[in-house]
GROMACS .gro file of C-alpha atoms in nm:
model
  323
    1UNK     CA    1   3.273   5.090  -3.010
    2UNK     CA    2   3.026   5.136  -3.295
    3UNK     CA    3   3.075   4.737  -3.374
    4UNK     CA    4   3.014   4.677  -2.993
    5UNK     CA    5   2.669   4.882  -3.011
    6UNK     CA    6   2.566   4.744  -3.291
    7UNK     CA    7   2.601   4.385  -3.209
    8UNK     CA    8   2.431   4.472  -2.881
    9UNK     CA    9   2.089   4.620  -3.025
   10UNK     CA   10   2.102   4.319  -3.258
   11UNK     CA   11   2.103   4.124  -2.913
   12UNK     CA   12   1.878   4.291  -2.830
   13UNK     CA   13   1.634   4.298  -3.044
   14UNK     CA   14   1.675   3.930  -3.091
   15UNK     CA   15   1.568   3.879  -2.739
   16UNK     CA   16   1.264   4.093  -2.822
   17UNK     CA   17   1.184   3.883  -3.081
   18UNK     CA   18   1.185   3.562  -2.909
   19UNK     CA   19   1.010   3.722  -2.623
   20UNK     CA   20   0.721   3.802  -2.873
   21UNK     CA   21   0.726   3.508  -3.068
   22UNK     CA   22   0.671   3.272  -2.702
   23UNK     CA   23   0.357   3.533  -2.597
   24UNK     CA   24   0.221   3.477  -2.918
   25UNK     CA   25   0.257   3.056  -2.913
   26UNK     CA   26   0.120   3.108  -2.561
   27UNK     CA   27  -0.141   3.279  -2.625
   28UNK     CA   28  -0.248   3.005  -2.961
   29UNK     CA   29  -0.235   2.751  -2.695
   30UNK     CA   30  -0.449   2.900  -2.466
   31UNK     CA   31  -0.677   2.994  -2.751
   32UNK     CA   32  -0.658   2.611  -2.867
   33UNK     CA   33  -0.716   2.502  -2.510
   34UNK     CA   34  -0.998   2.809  -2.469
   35UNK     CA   35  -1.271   2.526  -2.311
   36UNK     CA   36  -1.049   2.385  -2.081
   37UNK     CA   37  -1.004   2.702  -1.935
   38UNK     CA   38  -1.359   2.761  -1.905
   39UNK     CA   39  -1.378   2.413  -1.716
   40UNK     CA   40  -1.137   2.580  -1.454
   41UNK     CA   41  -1.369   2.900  -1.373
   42UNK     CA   42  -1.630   2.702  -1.142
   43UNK     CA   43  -1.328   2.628  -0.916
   44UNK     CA   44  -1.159   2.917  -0.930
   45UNK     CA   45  -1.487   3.071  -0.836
   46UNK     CA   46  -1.542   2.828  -0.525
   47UNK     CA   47  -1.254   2.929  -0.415
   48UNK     CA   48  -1.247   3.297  -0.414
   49UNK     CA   49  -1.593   3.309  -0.269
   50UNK     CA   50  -1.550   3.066   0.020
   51UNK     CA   51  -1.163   3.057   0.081
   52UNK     CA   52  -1.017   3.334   0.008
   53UNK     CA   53  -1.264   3.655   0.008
   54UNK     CA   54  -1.350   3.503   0.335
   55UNK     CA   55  -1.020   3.572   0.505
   56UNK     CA   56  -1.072   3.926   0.539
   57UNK     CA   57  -1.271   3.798   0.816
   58UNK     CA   58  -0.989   3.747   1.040
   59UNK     CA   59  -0.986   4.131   1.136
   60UNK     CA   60  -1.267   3.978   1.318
   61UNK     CA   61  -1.030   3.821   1.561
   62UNK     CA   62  -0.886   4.125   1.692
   63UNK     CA   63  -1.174   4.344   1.729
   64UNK     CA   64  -1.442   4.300   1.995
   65UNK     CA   65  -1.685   4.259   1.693
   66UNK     CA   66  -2.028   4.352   1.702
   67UNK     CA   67  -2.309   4.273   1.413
   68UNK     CA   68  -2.465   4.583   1.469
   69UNK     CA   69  -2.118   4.783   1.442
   70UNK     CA   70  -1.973   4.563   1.161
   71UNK     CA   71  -1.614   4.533   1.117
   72UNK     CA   72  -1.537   4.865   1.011
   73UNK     CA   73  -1.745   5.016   1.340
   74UNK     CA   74  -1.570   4.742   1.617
   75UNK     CA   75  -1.357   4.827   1.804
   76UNK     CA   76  -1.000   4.690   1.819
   77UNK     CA   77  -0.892   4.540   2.113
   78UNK     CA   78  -0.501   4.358   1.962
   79UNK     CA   79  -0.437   3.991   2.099
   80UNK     CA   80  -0.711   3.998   2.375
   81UNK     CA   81  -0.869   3.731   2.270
   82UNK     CA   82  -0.541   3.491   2.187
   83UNK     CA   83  -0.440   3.578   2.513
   84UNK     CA   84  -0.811   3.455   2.692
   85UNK     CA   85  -0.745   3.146   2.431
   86UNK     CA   86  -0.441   3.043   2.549
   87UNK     CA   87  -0.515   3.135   2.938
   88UNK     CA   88  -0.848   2.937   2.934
   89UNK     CA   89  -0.823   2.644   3.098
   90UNK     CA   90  -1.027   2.417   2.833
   91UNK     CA   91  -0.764   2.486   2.558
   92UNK     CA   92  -0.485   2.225   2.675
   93UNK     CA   93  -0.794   1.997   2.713
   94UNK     CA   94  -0.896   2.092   2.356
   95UNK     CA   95  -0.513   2.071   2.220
   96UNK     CA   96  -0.488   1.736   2.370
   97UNK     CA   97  -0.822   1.594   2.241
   98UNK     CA   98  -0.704   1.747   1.855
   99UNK     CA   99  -0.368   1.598   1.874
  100UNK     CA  100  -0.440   1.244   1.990
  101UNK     CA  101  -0.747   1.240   1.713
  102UNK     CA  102  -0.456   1.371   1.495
  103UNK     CA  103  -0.203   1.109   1.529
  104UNK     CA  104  -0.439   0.843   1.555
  105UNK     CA  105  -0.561   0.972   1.187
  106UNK     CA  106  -0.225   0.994   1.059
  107UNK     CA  107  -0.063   0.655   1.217
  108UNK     CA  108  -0.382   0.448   1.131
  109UNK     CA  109  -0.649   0.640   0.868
  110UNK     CA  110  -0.382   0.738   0.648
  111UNK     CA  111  -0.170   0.414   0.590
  112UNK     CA  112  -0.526   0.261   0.439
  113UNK     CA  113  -0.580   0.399   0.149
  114UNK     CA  114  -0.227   0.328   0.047
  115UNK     CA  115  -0.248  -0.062   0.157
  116UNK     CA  116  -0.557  -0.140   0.016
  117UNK     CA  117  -0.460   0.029  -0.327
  118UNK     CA  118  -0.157  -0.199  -0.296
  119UNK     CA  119  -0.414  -0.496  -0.266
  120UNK     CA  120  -0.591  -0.439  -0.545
  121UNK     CA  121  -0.325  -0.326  -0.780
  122UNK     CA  122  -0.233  -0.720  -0.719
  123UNK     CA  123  -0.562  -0.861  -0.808
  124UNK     CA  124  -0.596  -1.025  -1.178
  125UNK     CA  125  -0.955  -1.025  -1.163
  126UNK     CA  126  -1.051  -0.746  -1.313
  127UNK     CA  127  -1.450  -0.818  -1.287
  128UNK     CA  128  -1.393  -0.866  -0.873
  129UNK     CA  129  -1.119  -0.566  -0.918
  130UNK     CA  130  -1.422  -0.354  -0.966
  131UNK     CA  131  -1.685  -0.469  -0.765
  132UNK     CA  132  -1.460  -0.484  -0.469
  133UNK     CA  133  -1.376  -0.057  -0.543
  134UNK     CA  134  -1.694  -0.050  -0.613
  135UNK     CA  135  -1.796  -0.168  -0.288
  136UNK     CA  136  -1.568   0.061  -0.079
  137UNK     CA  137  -1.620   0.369  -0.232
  138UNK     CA  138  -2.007   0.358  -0.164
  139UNK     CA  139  -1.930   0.507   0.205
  140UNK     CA  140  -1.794   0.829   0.104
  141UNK     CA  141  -2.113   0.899  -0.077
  142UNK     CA  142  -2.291   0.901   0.290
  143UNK     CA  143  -2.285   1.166   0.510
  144UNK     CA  144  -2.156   1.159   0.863
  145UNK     CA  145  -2.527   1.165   0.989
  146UNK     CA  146  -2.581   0.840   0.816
  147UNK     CA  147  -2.271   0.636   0.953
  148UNK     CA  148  -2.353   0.792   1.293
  149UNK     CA  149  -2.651   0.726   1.267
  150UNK     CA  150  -2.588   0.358   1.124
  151UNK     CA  151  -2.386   0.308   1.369
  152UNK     CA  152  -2.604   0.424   1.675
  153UNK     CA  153  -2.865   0.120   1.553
  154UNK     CA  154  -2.600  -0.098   1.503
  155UNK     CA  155  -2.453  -0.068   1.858
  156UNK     CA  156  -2.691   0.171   2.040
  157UNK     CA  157  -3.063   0.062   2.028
  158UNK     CA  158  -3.186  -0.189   2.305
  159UNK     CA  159  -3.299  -0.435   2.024
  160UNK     CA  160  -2.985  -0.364   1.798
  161UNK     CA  161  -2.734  -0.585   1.665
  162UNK     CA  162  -2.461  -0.548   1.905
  163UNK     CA  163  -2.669  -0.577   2.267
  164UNK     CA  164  -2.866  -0.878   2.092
  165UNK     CA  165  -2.582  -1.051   2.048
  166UNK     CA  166  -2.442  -0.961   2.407
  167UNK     CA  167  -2.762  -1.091   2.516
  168UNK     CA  168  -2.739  -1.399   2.332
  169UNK     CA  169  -2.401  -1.478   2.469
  170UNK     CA  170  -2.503  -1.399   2.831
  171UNK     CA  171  -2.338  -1.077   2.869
  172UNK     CA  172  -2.463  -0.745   3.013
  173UNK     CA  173  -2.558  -0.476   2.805
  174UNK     CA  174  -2.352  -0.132   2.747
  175UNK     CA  175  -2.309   0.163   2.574
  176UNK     CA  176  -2.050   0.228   2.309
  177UNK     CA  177  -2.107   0.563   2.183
  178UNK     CA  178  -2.194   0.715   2.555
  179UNK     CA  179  -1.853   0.538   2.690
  180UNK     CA  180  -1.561   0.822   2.667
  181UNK     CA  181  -1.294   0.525   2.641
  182UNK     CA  182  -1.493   0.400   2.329
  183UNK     CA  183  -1.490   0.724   2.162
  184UNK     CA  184  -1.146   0.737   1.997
  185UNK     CA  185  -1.172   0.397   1.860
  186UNK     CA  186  -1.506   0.415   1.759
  187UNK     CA  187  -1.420   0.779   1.573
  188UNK     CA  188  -1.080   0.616   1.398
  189UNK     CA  189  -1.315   0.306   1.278
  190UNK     CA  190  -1.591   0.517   1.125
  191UNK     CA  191  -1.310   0.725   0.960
  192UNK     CA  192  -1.150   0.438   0.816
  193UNK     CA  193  -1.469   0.230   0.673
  194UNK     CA  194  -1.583   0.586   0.525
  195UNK     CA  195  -1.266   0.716   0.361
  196UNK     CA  196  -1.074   0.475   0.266
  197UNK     CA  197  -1.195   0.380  -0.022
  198UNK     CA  198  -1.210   0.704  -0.172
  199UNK     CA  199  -0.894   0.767  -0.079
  200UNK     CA  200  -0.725   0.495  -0.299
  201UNK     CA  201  -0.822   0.651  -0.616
  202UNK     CA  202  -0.563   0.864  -0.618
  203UNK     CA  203  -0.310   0.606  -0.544
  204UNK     CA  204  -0.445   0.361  -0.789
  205UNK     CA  205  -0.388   0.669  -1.025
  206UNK     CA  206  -0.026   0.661  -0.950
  207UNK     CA  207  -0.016   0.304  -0.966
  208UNK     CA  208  -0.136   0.292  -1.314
  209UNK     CA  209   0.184   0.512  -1.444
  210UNK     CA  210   0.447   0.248  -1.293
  211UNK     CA  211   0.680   0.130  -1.577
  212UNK     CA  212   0.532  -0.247  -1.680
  213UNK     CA  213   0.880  -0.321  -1.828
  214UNK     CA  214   1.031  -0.283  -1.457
  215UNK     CA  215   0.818  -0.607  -1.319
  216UNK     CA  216   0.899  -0.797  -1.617
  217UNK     CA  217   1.274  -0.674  -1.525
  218UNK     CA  218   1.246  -0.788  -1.180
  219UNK     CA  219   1.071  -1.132  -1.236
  220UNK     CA  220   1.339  -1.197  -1.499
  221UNK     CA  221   1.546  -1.180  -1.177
  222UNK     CA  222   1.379  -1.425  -0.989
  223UNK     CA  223   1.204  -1.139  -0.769
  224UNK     CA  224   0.908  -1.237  -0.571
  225UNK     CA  225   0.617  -1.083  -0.557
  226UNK     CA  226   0.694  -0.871  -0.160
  227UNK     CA  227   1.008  -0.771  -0.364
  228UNK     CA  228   0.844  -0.613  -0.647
  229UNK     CA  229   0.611  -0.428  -0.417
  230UNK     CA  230   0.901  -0.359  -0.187
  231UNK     CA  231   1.139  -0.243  -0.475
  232UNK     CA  232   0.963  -0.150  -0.717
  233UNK     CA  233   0.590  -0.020  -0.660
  234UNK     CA  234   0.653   0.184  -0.301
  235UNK     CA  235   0.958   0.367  -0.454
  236UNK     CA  236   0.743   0.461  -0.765
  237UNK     CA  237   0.431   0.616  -0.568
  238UNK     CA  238   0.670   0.763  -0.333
  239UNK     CA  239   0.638   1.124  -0.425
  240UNK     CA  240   0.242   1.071  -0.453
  241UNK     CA  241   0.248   0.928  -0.052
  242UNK     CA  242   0.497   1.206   0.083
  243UNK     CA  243   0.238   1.488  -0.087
  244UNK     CA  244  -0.027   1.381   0.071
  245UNK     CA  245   0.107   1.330   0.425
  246UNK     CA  246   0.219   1.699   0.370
  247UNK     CA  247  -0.137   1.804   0.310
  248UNK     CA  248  -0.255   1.581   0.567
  249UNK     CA  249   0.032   1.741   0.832
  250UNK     CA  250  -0.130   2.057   0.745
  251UNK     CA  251  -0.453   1.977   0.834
  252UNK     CA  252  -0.326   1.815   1.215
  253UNK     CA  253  -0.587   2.065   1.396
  254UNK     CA  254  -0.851   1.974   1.115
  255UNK     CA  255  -1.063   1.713   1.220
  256UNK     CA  256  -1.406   1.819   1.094
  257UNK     CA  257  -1.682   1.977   1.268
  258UNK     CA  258  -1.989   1.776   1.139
  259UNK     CA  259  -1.803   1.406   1.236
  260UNK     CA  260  -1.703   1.478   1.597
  261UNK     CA  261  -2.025   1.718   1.666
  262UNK     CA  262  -2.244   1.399   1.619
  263UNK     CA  263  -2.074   1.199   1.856
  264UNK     CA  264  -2.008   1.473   2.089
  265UNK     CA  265  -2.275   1.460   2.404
  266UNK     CA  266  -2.236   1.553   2.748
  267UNK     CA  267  -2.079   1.218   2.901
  268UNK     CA  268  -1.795   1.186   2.668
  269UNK     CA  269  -1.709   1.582   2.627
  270UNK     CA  270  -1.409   1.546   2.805
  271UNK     CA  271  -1.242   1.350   2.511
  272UNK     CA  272  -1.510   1.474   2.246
  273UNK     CA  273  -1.410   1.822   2.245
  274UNK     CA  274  -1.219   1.936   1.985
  275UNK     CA  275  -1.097   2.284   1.845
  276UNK     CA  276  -1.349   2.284   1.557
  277UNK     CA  277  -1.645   2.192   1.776
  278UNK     CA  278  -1.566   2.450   2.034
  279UNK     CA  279  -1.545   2.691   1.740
  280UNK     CA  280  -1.904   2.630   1.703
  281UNK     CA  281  -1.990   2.663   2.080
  282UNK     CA  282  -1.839   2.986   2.133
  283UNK     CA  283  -1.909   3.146   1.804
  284UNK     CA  284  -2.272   3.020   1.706
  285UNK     CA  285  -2.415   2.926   2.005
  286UNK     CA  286  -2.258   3.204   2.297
  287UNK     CA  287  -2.185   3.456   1.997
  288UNK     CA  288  -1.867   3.519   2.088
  289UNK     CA  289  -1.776   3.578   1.708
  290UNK     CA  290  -1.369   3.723   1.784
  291UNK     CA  291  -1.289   3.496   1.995
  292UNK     CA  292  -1.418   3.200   1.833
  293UNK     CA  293  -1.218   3.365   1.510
  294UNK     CA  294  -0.923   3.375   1.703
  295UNK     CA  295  -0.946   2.982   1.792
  296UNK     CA  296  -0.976   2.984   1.410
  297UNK     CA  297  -0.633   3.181   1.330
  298UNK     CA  298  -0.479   3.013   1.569
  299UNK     CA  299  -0.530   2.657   1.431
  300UNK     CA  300  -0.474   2.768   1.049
  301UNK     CA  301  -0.164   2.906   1.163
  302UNK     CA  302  -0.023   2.568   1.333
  303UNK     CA  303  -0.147   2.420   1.043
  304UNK     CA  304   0.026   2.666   0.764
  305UNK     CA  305   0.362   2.612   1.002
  306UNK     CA  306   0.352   2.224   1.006
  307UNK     CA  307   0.327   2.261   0.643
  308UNK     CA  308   0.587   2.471   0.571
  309UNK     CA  309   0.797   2.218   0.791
  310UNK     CA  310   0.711   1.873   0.650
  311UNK     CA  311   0.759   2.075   0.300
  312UNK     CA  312   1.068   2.132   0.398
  313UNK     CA  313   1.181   1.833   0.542
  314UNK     CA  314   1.033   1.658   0.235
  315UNK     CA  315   1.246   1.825  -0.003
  316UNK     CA  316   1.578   1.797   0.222
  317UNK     CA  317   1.506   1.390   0.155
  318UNK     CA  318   1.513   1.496  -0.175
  319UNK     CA  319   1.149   1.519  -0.291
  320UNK     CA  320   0.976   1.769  -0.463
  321UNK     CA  321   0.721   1.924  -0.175
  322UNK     CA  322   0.438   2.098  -0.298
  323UNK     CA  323   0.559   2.465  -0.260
   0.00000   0.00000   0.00000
């Protein structure tokens, strides 16, 4: 019995000592890697202040809130104003609006990035290489009131582009941005020419850590060039493509205010009107502040759910997920 303690403080002890001896290397390394650390504390600022200190707002949502009362003054009313939500007769106009933007972004905007990343991975020239990613990154540097606003004098103005060359061709003139059949299109095309060229630096990043030695493999095999790519570079960015469809499920009631709020005027509302612009109609301009916050919870919790499903899904096909 005495042998049995004994060999069990030594145990003991020895697990104590390793324990120590890891929080000590851990703590060198951190002291070693003291400025990188500092580089992290303007994000993890940014994002206590405006995402997550923010979220105690969404008391807001079940309160009939008043400024002058203040959250702790309001008084609660439960799911009033997620039961107006879903009763109102403008929210299966706004779900369907959200959703077809939604798909349209994920069946066209988000295959893009990935193809033209696949495009210029192929390219030998590195001088073009560069000014062509040169060239179509410059859009996401403009904000949406500049491509709306490009656009609008493109397509728009009586002496424009667009209606001279209807003119010239004998046609009458129209509208694009005033037509409500033109807006989906035109919203998925200004969405593609602005993002996707910012959005294949991250797969170009991925790209860059494919195996060389497997290419020389396959052409040693006689395989083409569609079989390499087929075979060899989707399989390898795989994991890269499936996390960011995951974030980008997530965000499927996330369109962005400022985009659709430009192109949003009183002919094409009825296909204009989405959950994040009607978030700003309610809330800033009629001052309903719950129930706009409840249209808020509402879509962040679809989102969080869609995420938690693709996630996973994602890992039941054998990827990682990002949770």
């Amino acid at each position: 019995m005495a042998v049995y303690n004994h060999s069990s403080n030594t145990e003991s002890k020895r697990i104590r000592t390793a324990s120590a001896v890891r929080k000590k290397s851990r703590l060198r390394k951190m002291i070693m890697d003291r400025w990188l650390y500092v580089m992290l504390l303007p994000g993890i600022i940014y994002f206590l202040l405006f995402k997550y200190v923010p979220m105690g707002g969404i008391v807001v949502a079940f309160q009939d809130y008043s400024p002058f009362q203040g959250m702790t003054g309001s008084k609660w009313v439960g799911l009033k104003h997620f039961h107006r939500l879903f009763t109102d007769p403008t929210f299966f106009m706004l779900l369907k609006n959200t959703l077809l933007l939604s798909l349209m972004n994920l069946a066209l905007v988000f295959p893009m990035p990935i193809i033209f990343a696949l495009m210029l991975n192929e390219l030998r020239a590195l001088k073009f290489k560069r000014i062509i990613q040169t060239l179509i990154y410059l859009p996401h540097f403009m904000s949406w009131v500049i491509v709306v606003g490009m656009f609008y004098v493109i397509f728009e103005m009586q002496d424009g582009v667009f209606q001279g060359i209807l003119a010239s061709m004998g046609m009458q003139k129209f509208t694009i941005m005033m037509d409500p059949d033109q807006l989906r299109p035109m919203y998925i095309l200004q969405s593609i020419w602005k993002e996707t060229g910012w959005g294949t630096i991250i797969y170009l990043a991925a790209l860059a850590g494919v195996d060389p030695q497997l290419y020389e493999a396959a052409r040693m095999d006689g395989a083409s060039r569609m079989r390499q790519l087929w075979h060899i570079t989707l399989p390898c960015i795989r994991s890269t493509i499936i996390i960011l469809f995951i974030l980008k499920i997530g965000d499927i009631l996330e369109l962005g205010f400022e985009h659709m709020f430009l192109l949003l005027n009183s002919l094409n509302r009825g296909v204009a009107e989405i959950f994040d612009t009607y978030v700003y109609t309610s809330g800033i301009v009629q001052g309903a502040f719950s129930y706009s916050t409840a249209v808020g919870v509402f879509k962040s919790f679809v989102g969080l759910v869609l995420l938690l499903i693709a996630n996973k899904l994602s890992q039941m096909f054998g990827e990682e997920g990002i949770i």
